[in-house]
Amino acid sequence: MPPDVLLAIAMTAVADGVVVFDAAERIALVNPRVAALFRFDPDRVMIGMDMASFLSVVGTAVGWSAARIATVVDNHRRWQARQESVNIDHHFDDGTILHINFAPLPGHCAVITYRDVTVERRLTDVVAAQAAQAERFRKEIATVVTETDAAAAEGQAMGRAGEAELELIVRDLGDVVVAAQQSTAAMQDAAQTSAMMAGMIDTVVDQVRHTSSAASGAMAHAHETVALSQGLSDRAGSIGSILDIIRAVARQTSLVALNAAIEAARSGEAGRGFAVVAAEVKTLATQTSDAVARDRAADLGDADRDARRRRRESRDRARHRRYPDPRGHRDRNRT
């Protein structure tokens, strides 16, 4: 089989579009893949066609203007003159991407290959987008980790501060418990003192009652003495004075009892003031009892003597049927 036939078969099997130009810028070899990639009729390109005509067919197929076709032709000639290898991607409006490789050959020949890289470029874009997304995700994760570490450190610091505050609270609660225990003990002492003062007040009230009873007895005795003899009017006046004193002492005793009750309610200084009040009440009660006893004894003695004297006078009057000479009554001042 001739070599040119074998070459034609090989060019047909190539997946890329291939165009070979000779030194005169004419097509020496072209495969059908070129027409398929640019979507034009294969019969429009043939062996011996010059480079400018070929590029015009391609430009017309993809919608280039005449000015752009002229620019593309100038670029290919410049690359050929410089023996410059060029790789570019051409993007079609429908999204198709062709990779174009211009490779100059010795003897001023050139080979242009066209490869459909749409899938490759899209995969590359997807991979790049995924890589960018992965990088953003990595940065976000790093930011979250950093913020989490900072939050954890802050939480630990707050936890330590909370523990310190809790220790202070527990210590303060201990002080409060101790103070409460001391207050309870003080209240118990105050309660005991109040109970003692209540007993003292009861005693004072009993003494007041006894004093009142003694005063009532003295008043009854005075009335009895007046009934026995009208001549004891002066002594009755003295007895009235004594009763006034007793009543005054009774009133004072009642006031002292009231003060003692107030002091018992206050219970301050563990009842220190109650001792003074109790002593004063006791002194007043003693004075009252002594005065009542002394006056009652004197009055009873005088009344007895007066009664005897009057009985004798009555007997003498009955015996002699005459009245004896009147006798003066002795006055006594009592305070």
XYZ file of C-alpha atoms in Angstrom:
335
model
C 0.000 0.000 0.000
C 1.460 3.368 -0.980
C 2.711 5.561 1.904
C 0.323 8.409 1.080
C -2.640 6.036 1.461
C -1.380 4.829 4.813
C -0.882 8.424 5.949
C -4.427 9.318 4.919
C -5.800 6.353 6.888
C -3.780 7.398 9.933
C -4.963 10.984 9.715
C -8.575 9.811 9.600
C -8.109 7.848 12.818
C -6.628 10.796 14.694
C -9.097 12.305 17.225
C -7.710 15.824 16.837
C -8.136 17.991 13.824
C -4.794 18.306 11.967
C -3.735 20.649 9.163
C -0.209 20.639 7.745
C 1.059 23.633 5.723
C 4.099 23.606 3.487
C 6.633 26.417 3.094
C 4.320 28.114 0.561
C 1.568 28.291 3.184
C -0.581 25.757 1.364
C -2.336 22.755 2.848
C -0.248 19.645 2.413
C -2.379 17.418 4.667
C -5.740 17.779 6.450
C -8.039 15.260 8.153
C -11.879 15.283 8.261
C -11.859 16.001 12.034
C -11.130 19.664 11.295
C -14.430 20.116 9.445
C -16.285 18.233 12.194
C -14.853 20.436 14.964
C -15.649 23.714 13.183
C -18.944 22.402 11.765
C -18.507 23.100 8.069
C -18.644 20.928 4.947
C -15.389 18.923 4.526
C -15.453 19.597 0.766
C -14.794 23.270 1.434
C -11.188 22.445 2.485
C -8.827 20.629 0.117
C -5.158 19.941 -0.488
C -3.328 22.923 -1.971
C -5.587 25.578 -0.327
C -3.605 28.496 1.048
C -3.587 29.394 4.756
C -5.599 32.615 4.341
C -8.414 30.804 2.479
C -8.482 28.000 5.085
C -8.695 30.435 7.995
C -11.426 32.371 6.146
C -13.522 29.167 5.871
C -12.993 28.479 9.577
C -13.810 32.094 10.604
C -16.962 32.156 8.491
C -18.079 28.867 10.091
C -17.711 30.229 13.638
C -19.125 33.686 12.875
C -16.028 35.855 12.778
C -16.060 39.179 11.039
C -13.810 39.907 8.073
C -11.598 42.137 10.246
C -11.159 39.400 12.828
C -10.393 36.857 10.082
C -7.693 39.206 8.753
C -6.238 39.570 12.272
C -6.156 35.783 12.757
C -4.355 35.354 9.387
C -1.762 37.970 10.398
C -1.188 36.226 13.744
C -0.542 32.848 12.046
C 1.944 34.390 9.600
C 3.733 36.187 12.430
C 3.996 32.933 14.442
C 5.338 31.219 11.284
C 7.889 33.923 10.634
C 9.113 33.809 14.245
C 8.991 30.031 14.361
C 6.917 30.512 17.543
C 4.890 27.716 19.078
C 1.518 28.964 20.372
C -1.252 27.333 22.450
C -4.624 29.058 22.840
C -8.183 28.126 23.796
C -11.060 29.270 21.615
C -14.481 29.516 23.315
C -17.551 29.146 21.111
C -20.877 30.742 21.937
C -22.451 27.353 22.603
C -19.848 26.639 25.305
C -17.538 24.460 23.230
C -13.841 25.008 23.890
C -11.157 24.149 21.277
C -7.486 24.083 22.114
C -5.430 25.316 19.175
C -1.721 24.509 18.849
C 0.415 26.191 16.210
C 3.735 24.391 15.864
C 6.264 25.634 13.297
C 8.448 22.963 11.550
C 11.871 23.252 9.911
C 11.708 24.485 6.315
C 9.033 27.042 7.206
C 6.371 24.424 7.457
C 3.735 24.411 10.220
C 1.276 22.020 11.833
C -1.991 23.248 13.382
C -3.889 20.886 15.664
C -7.407 21.438 17.019
C -8.601 19.522 20.089
C -12.004 19.648 21.769
C -11.137 20.301 25.432
C -14.642 21.312 26.590
C -15.003 18.412 29.024
C -11.448 18.765 30.261
C -11.771 22.477 30.879
C -15.134 22.058 32.614
C -13.690 19.303 34.771
C -10.759 21.572 35.500
C -13.148 24.385 36.442
C -15.171 22.037 38.632
C -12.037 20.772 40.321
C -10.808 24.327 40.804
C -14.189 25.366 42.186
C -14.203 22.380 44.510
C -10.638 23.168 45.545
C -11.615 26.778 46.212
C -14.685 25.633 48.139
C -12.540 23.166 50.070
C -10.087 25.955 50.852
C -12.909 28.206 52.025
C -14.285 25.346 54.097
C -10.824 24.729 55.535
C -10.489 28.395 56.410
C -13.977 28.422 57.950
C -13.143 25.291 59.940
C -9.880 26.889 61.051
C -11.784 30.028 62.058
C -14.356 27.948 63.953
C -11.608 25.976 65.664
C -9.838 29.194 66.607
C -13.044 30.726 67.919
C -13.859 27.491 69.738
C -10.430 27.464 71.350
C -10.887 31.101 72.340
C -14.369 30.360 73.707
C -13.021 27.344 75.572
C -10.232 29.429 77.061
C -12.737 32.114 78.009
C -15.024 29.455 79.465
C -12.163 28.047 81.503
C -11.327 31.525 82.748
C -14.979 32.133 83.620
C -15.107 28.729 85.299
C -12.084 29.564 87.420
C -13.612 32.929 88.280
C -16.885 31.191 89.112
C -15.076 28.735 91.361
C -13.392 31.613 93.165
C -16.720 33.403 93.589
C -18.297 30.151 94.794
C -15.558 29.759 97.380
C -16.204 33.318 98.560
C -19.942 32.628 98.730
C -19.374 29.427 100.704
C -17.056 31.298 103.063
C -19.613 34.094 103.459
C -22.319 31.513 104.099
C -20.152 30.022 106.824
C -19.856 33.437 108.430
C -23.619 33.884 108.130
C -24.212 30.506 109.788
C -21.866 31.412 112.653
C -23.578 34.786 113.043
C -26.970 33.062 112.998
C -25.832 30.643 115.679
C -24.544 33.520 117.793
C -27.809 35.412 117.236
C -29.779 32.315 118.243
C -27.729 31.980 121.416
C -28.249 35.683 122.178
C -31.987 35.304 121.590
C -32.076 32.313 123.917
C -30.251 34.335 126.580
C -32.680 37.194 126.028
C -35.599 34.777 126.346
C -34.224 33.443 129.620
C -33.697 36.993 130.871
C -37.232 37.886 129.824
C -38.553 34.870 131.712
C -36.615 35.937 134.802
C -37.907 39.493 134.497
C -41.468 38.179 134.058
C -41.037 36.300 137.359
C -39.719 39.454 139.012
C -42.684 41.401 137.662
C -45.073 38.795 139.042
C -43.367 39.179 142.430
C -43.712 42.968 142.231
C -47.394 42.625 141.348
C -47.893 40.315 144.341
C -46.179 42.854 146.586
C -48.406 45.603 145.196
C -51.436 43.475 145.907
C -50.238 42.827 149.467
C -49.634 46.562 149.917
C -53.116 47.353 148.624
C -54.576 44.744 150.959
C -52.643 46.269 153.844
C -53.916 49.713 152.866
C -57.492 48.406 152.742
C -57.016 46.861 156.180
C -55.641 50.128 157.519
C -58.634 52.005 156.078
C -61.064 49.541 157.652
C -59.252 49.839 161.002
C -59.424 53.626 160.770
C -63.183 53.505 160.121
C -63.592 51.117 163.038
C -61.593 53.447 165.276
C -63.762 56.443 164.248
C -66.880 54.394 165.003
C -65.603 53.512 168.443
C -64.894 57.090 169.412
C -65.571 60.450 167.918
C -62.834 61.844 170.117
C -60.256 60.129 167.917
C -60.984 62.505 165.007
C -57.488 63.984 165.192
C -55.974 60.515 165.026
C -58.371 59.691 162.218
C -56.906 62.664 160.372
C -53.446 61.259 160.989
C -54.643 57.851 159.784
C -55.960 59.569 156.637
C -52.498 61.037 156.077
C -50.970 57.600 156.502
C -53.433 56.189 153.982
C -52.530 58.944 151.509
C -48.884 57.958 151.897
C -49.777 54.318 151.338
C -51.787 55.203 148.230
C -48.897 57.278 146.852
C -46.501 54.423 147.497
C -48.914 52.024 145.785
C -49.087 54.292 142.715
C -45.300 54.551 142.600
C -45.074 50.789 142.908
C -47.474 50.422 139.965
C -45.327 52.772 137.846
C -42.223 50.816 138.763
C -43.984 47.611 137.756
C -44.880 49.201 134.394
C -41.251 50.251 133.836
C -40.156 46.729 134.649
C -42.573 45.377 132.041
C -41.182 47.746 129.396
C -37.616 46.755 130.256
C -38.629 43.104 130.022
C -39.945 43.697 126.494
C -36.766 45.361 125.395
C -34.409 42.815 126.955
C -31.407 44.897 126.086
C -27.944 44.353 127.487
C -29.087 40.976 128.838
C -31.440 42.630 131.393
C -28.849 44.872 132.978
C -31.415 47.585 133.664
C -33.864 45.184 135.235
C -31.695 44.782 138.353
C -31.984 48.494 139.094
C -35.737 48.425 138.536
C -36.171 45.348 140.720
C -34.104 46.915 143.520
C -36.177 50.101 143.419
C -39.415 48.131 143.495
C -38.187 46.083 146.420
C -37.142 49.230 148.377
C -40.492 50.909 147.784
C -42.365 47.789 148.803
C -40.266 47.499 151.958
C -40.863 51.136 152.869
C -44.574 50.692 152.347
C -44.720 47.557 154.464
C -42.678 49.151 157.263
C -44.798 52.309 157.283
C -48.017 50.314 157.337
C -46.774 48.044 160.137
C -45.426 50.916 162.225
C -48.475 53.111 161.847
C -50.850 50.258 162.388
C -49.101 49.275 165.636
C -49.091 52.858 166.946
C -52.691 53.467 165.962
C -53.828 50.190 167.471
C -52.041 51.035 170.723
C -53.560 54.525 170.897
C -56.992 53.249 169.977
C -56.774 50.575 172.648
C -55.730 53.105 175.228
C -58.437 55.534 174.191
C -61.027 52.788 174.245
C -59.976 51.763 177.741
C -59.992 55.365 178.847
C -63.492 55.898 177.463
C -64.748 52.699 179.076
C -63.411 53.924 182.349
C -65.049 57.282 181.807
C -68.306 55.568 180.973
C -68.092 53.474 184.099
C -67.272 56.591 186.116
C -70.191 58.460 184.582
C -72.480 55.621 185.342
C -71.144 55.371 188.862
C -71.070 59.043 189.662
C -73.698 60.178 187.150
C -71.527 62.990 186.068
C -68.990 63.653 183.254
C -65.383 63.879 184.070
C -63.277 66.782 182.999
C -62.436 66.581 179.342
C -58.922 65.497 178.440
C -57.040 66.746 175.460
C -56.028 64.360 172.760
C -52.463 64.063 171.755
C -51.787 64.970 168.121
C -49.264 63.100 166.077
C -47.755 64.112 162.775
C -46.957 61.251 160.431
C -45.063 61.491 157.205
